[in-house]
Amino acid sequence: MPQFTGILDLLGSRSFSSIWFWLVLVTAWTLSGRAVLGVPLDVLARARREPGGPEGLLLLDWLSLTLPRWQVAPRDGVWLWGAGCFVLTALAVLGFGYGREMAQAVTLLLLPFAVLLLMRLRLAHRLMPVLDAAQRGETTPLAAATQASRLIARHRRWVFALSVLAVAAAAMWGTLWRLMHPFGI
């Protein structure tokens, strides 16, 4: 068992040659597409096929339950944004500035998920007026379900593109790292 003399030795662990890093990367991106804002994919698929029926109402019901969880107060958002930027910047500097493999791997894992979080917050921000208009009776449930399913479908396409880019970027950087450091040094 290796003895670590400090946090920098721990961050220097061999990540890109570990099967666990690649399993975590692929599993995380696979699970990220399983639900959109907490709404299961089968509810989304049925609402997309028949937005005017009970499936559309079920989608609106799911959204009314899950969307309030995605609202962030402006003051809390500033603190979360600052903390997230600090952590990602510190990892990026440790990884790419000081050449620590583990910090590079964690940066390549967390940075796309930070973008995904921003995309989900933006989707929730766009869906709230649709849901509010349906609840106030300003629009029909059919129109609200159609618009919500259209916005969610567009979001899912962007998430798929982001996941492909994230895995491809990690694979290319990991391969380049292994070619530049064949013995892990």
CSV table of N, CA, C and O in Angstrom, one decimal, residues 69-86 114 117-118 121:
chain,number,residue,atom,x,y,z
A,69,ARG,N,-38.0,22.4,-6.8
A,69,ARG,CA,-36.7,22.0,-6.2
A,69,ARG,C,-35.6,22.6,-7.0
A,69,ARG,O,-34.4,22.7,-6.5
A,70,TRP,N,-35.8,23.1,-8.2
A,70,TRP,CA,-34.7,23.6,-9.1
A,70,TRP,C,-34.7,25.1,-9.0
A,70,TRP,O,-33.9,25.7,-9.7
A,71,GLN,N,-35.4,25.7,-8.2
A,71,GLN,CA,-35.4,27.2,-8.0
A,71,GLN,C,-34.3,27.5,-7.0
A,71,GLN,O,-34.3,26.9,-5.9
A,72,VAL,N,-33.4,28.5,-7.3
A,72,VAL,CA,-32.4,28.9,-6.4
A,72,VAL,C,-32.6,30.4,-6.2
A,72,VAL,O,-32.7,31.2,-7.1
A,73,ALA,N,-32.5,30.8,-4.9
A,73,ALA,CA,-32.6,32.2,-4.6
A,73,ALA,C,-31.4,32.9,-5.1
A,73,ALA,O,-30.3,32.3,-5.2
A,74,PRO,N,-31.6,34.2,-5.6
A,74,PRO,CA,-30.4,34.9,-6.2
A,74,PRO,C,-29.2,34.9,-5.3
A,74,PRO,O,-28.1,34.8,-5.7
A,75,ARG,N,-29.4,35.2,-4.0
A,75,ARG,CA,-28.3,35.3,-3.1
A,75,ARG,C,-27.6,33.9,-2.9
A,75,ARG,O,-26.4,33.8,-2.9
A,76,ASP,N,-28.4,32.9,-2.8
A,76,ASP,CA,-27.8,31.5,-2.7
A,76,ASP,C,-27.1,31.1,-4.0
A,76,ASP,O,-26.1,30.5,-3.9
A,77,GLY,N,-27.6,31.6,-5.1
A,77,GLY,CA,-27.0,31.2,-6.4
A,77,GLY,C,-25.6,31.9,-6.5
A,77,GLY,O,-24.7,31.2,-7.1
A,78,VAL,N,-25.5,33.1,-6.0
A,78,VAL,CA,-24.2,33.7,-6.1
A,78,VAL,C,-23.1,32.9,-5.2
A,78,VAL,O,-22.0,32.7,-5.7
A,79,TRP,N,-23.5,32.5,-4.0
A,79,TRP,CA,-22.6,31.7,-3.2
A,79,TRP,C,-22.3,30.4,-3.9
A,79,TRP,O,-21.2,29.9,-3.9
A,80,LEU,N,-23.3,29.7,-4.4
A,80,LEU,CA,-23.1,28.4,-5.1
A,80,LEU,C,-22.2,28.6,-6.3
A,80,LEU,O,-21.3,27.8,-6.6
A,81,TRP,N,-22.4,29.6,-7.1
A,81,TRP,CA,-21.6,29.9,-8.3
A,81,TRP,C,-20.2,30.2,-7.9
A,81,TRP,O,-19.2,29.6,-8.5
A,82,GLY,N,-20.0,31.0,-6.8
A,82,GLY,CA,-18.6,31.3,-6.4
A,82,GLY,C,-17.9,30.0,-5.9
A,82,GLY,O,-16.7,29.8,-6.2
A,83,ALA,N,-18.5,29.2,-5.1
A,83,ALA,CA,-17.9,28.0,-4.5
A,83,ALA,C,-17.6,27.0,-5.7
A,83,ALA,O,-16.5,26.4,-5.7
A,84,GLY,N,-18.5,26.9,-6.6
A,84,GLY,CA,-18.3,26.0,-7.7
A,84,GLY,C,-17.2,26.4,-8.6
A,84,GLY,O,-16.3,25.6,-9.0
A,85,CYS,N,-17.1,27.7,-8.9
A,85,CYS,CA,-16.0,28.2,-9.7
A,85,CYS,C,-14.7,28.1,-9.0
A,85,CYS,O,-13.7,27.8,-9.6
A,86,PHE,N,-14.7,28.3,-7.7
A,86,PHE,CA,-13.4,28.1,-6.9
A,86,PHE,C,-12.9,26.7,-7.0
A,86,PHE,O,-11.7,26.5,-7.2
A,114,ALA,N,-20.9,20.6,-14.4
A,114,ALA,CA,-21.3,21.9,-14.0
A,114,ALA,C,-22.1,22.6,-15.1
A,114,ALA,O,-23.0,23.3,-14.9
A,117,LEU,N,-25.5,21.2,-15.0
A,117,LEU,CA,-26.3,21.8,-13.9
A,117,LEU,C,-26.9,23.1,-14.4
A,117,LEU,O,-28.0,23.4,-14.2
A,118,LEU,N,-26.0,23.9,-15.1
A,118,LEU,CA,-26.5,25.2,-15.6
A,118,LEU,C,-27.6,25.0,-16.6
A,118,LEU,O,-28.6,25.8,-16.7
A,121,LEU,N,-30.8,24.2,-14.7
A,121,LEU,CA,-31.4,25.3,-14.1
A,121,LEU,C,-32.1,26.2,-15.1
A,121,LEU,O,-33.1,26.8,-14.9
